[in-house]
Amino acid sequence: MAEIRQTRMFESRGVGSWGAGWRALSDGLSRRLWSLQSEELCAEAKRRTGLEDFGDPPIEPALSILVDSLELQADLHPLGRFLMRVHLLELLETRLRLVQGWSGRLEALEASLIQRPIFITGMPRSGSTFLHELLAEDPENRVPRVWEVMFPLPAQNRVRSEIDSRVRKAEASLWWFRRLAPGADSVYPMRAWTPHECVAIHSHTLLSGEFLSICQLPTYQTFLHAANFGPTYNWQKRFLQYLQLECPAKRWVLKSPDHIFALEGLLTVFPDAVIIQTHRDPLEVLRSSSQLTHVLQGLFGRVSSLDQLGVREARMLAEGIQRIMRFRDVHPELATRFIDVTYQELVSDPLAIVRQIYQQFDIRLTEAAAERMQRMASNRSRYRRRNGSPTLAEVGLDGPTEIHRFQSYCSRFGIICRQ
């Protein structure tokens, strides 16, 4: 029996050693094939485009901090490293081409006004995506679509179907994404024509919460949450002006939970903006956001267990909520520019919430727009998850502890926490 146990231990160690060796070999090979060095990435983007000017804001130090964090903390697997390199190169190349395209149209861009945009922010997984899509049904509103954020530049030889070609490219990219991360579609469905989040626009500046949603990057996260976002919103403004050049300017409706970390910068660049803050039971948010983060990060790296992710999600959620509450306390003069929407009210009667928003912000809601919104709300089956969210224990959280953590938030906005 002792000999059998020793043999099994040897075999187990041998398998483990072989697995560790193979992992080290594949990681080393992928590092040589797909470098994530900032200088090399910038040089490659310049070589591919034949362009030199990245414009403002500066690429550095954001890119160096991001790639260093990717190398040292994200535990990227070979596929994730390849996908991240492709993504970063696409961002850098698009930025070079956009800066060149904008340089010859400065007068037109400056004359393309963005007036009283609506920003949706607040807790993640609190109905903000649904609300964004709902407001996009009003023909008087304008949202950035996934396809035009992914591929904002038209083909050099423009033809009538060039928009269709960019839509097809976006659809193909999203199809592959769903194959590689099949769990993502059940918790965050995305298609070429759906409204896109502002973090995807911010990604061109390398200052974006998008990177935190797909990789574990503690150093980059600290840097990001201390950054000055004024230049990032300047970039977003120019991006939106560019998108609306070819069509009449409409009221922009924009969305990202990450705006809660950067309201000073947002309102400096968009001084007449109005803000919808969405709310939900934090315990429900943490179960859902931990599940989504686990799926997304698994596409790029060897992710922590779900319970470790839950602890990090709770910490970041609490930080964001405290930031926006402090901002609103310090700026009582902006009270009428904010409106609060709870998840439960939104899903119970979407049109009533829309009417409330339009009334407070003095926007006319036409019957045609209301009918379109009602049809959209009636066909929201794709928001019904195929699988339930994990329990609090499964994401490593203790109910009473989290209720205490978010007590002031829940009391202020009338949110009931349910374990």
XYZ file of C-alpha atoms in Angstrom, residues 114-121 131-132 135 138 141-144 198 236 251-256 259 266 270 272-276 337 339 357-358 361 363:
38
model
C -23.065 69.101 -28.418
C -25.799 70.575 -26.286
C -27.240 69.289 -23.013
C -26.163 65.646 -23.365
C -27.708 63.040 -21.064
C -25.276 60.802 -19.166
C -26.485 57.595 -17.508
C -24.274 56.363 -14.662
C -32.470 52.489 -19.986
C -29.861 53.467 -22.593
C -33.947 56.207 -24.697
C -36.559 58.232 -29.406
C -31.915 61.117 -29.292
C -28.516 60.001 -30.574
C -26.430 57.193 -29.082
C -22.997 55.881 -30.098
C -18.426 55.603 -23.113
C -14.834 61.991 -26.129
C -29.390 65.113 -28.193
C -26.674 62.651 -27.144
C -27.568 59.950 -24.622
C -24.402 58.411 -23.174
C -23.796 55.743 -20.610
C -21.170 54.192 -18.354
C -18.616 58.145 -14.953
C -17.257 65.215 -17.263
C -19.891 69.074 -20.826
C -24.698 71.639 -19.446
C -24.913 67.850 -19.112
C -27.719 66.215 -17.140
C -27.170 62.963 -15.278
C -29.348 59.946 -14.586
C -29.302 68.230 -13.030
C -32.374 62.343 -11.441
C -36.935 61.841 -16.829
C -38.292 63.856 -19.727
C -35.218 67.693 -17.953
C -37.780 67.250 -22.929
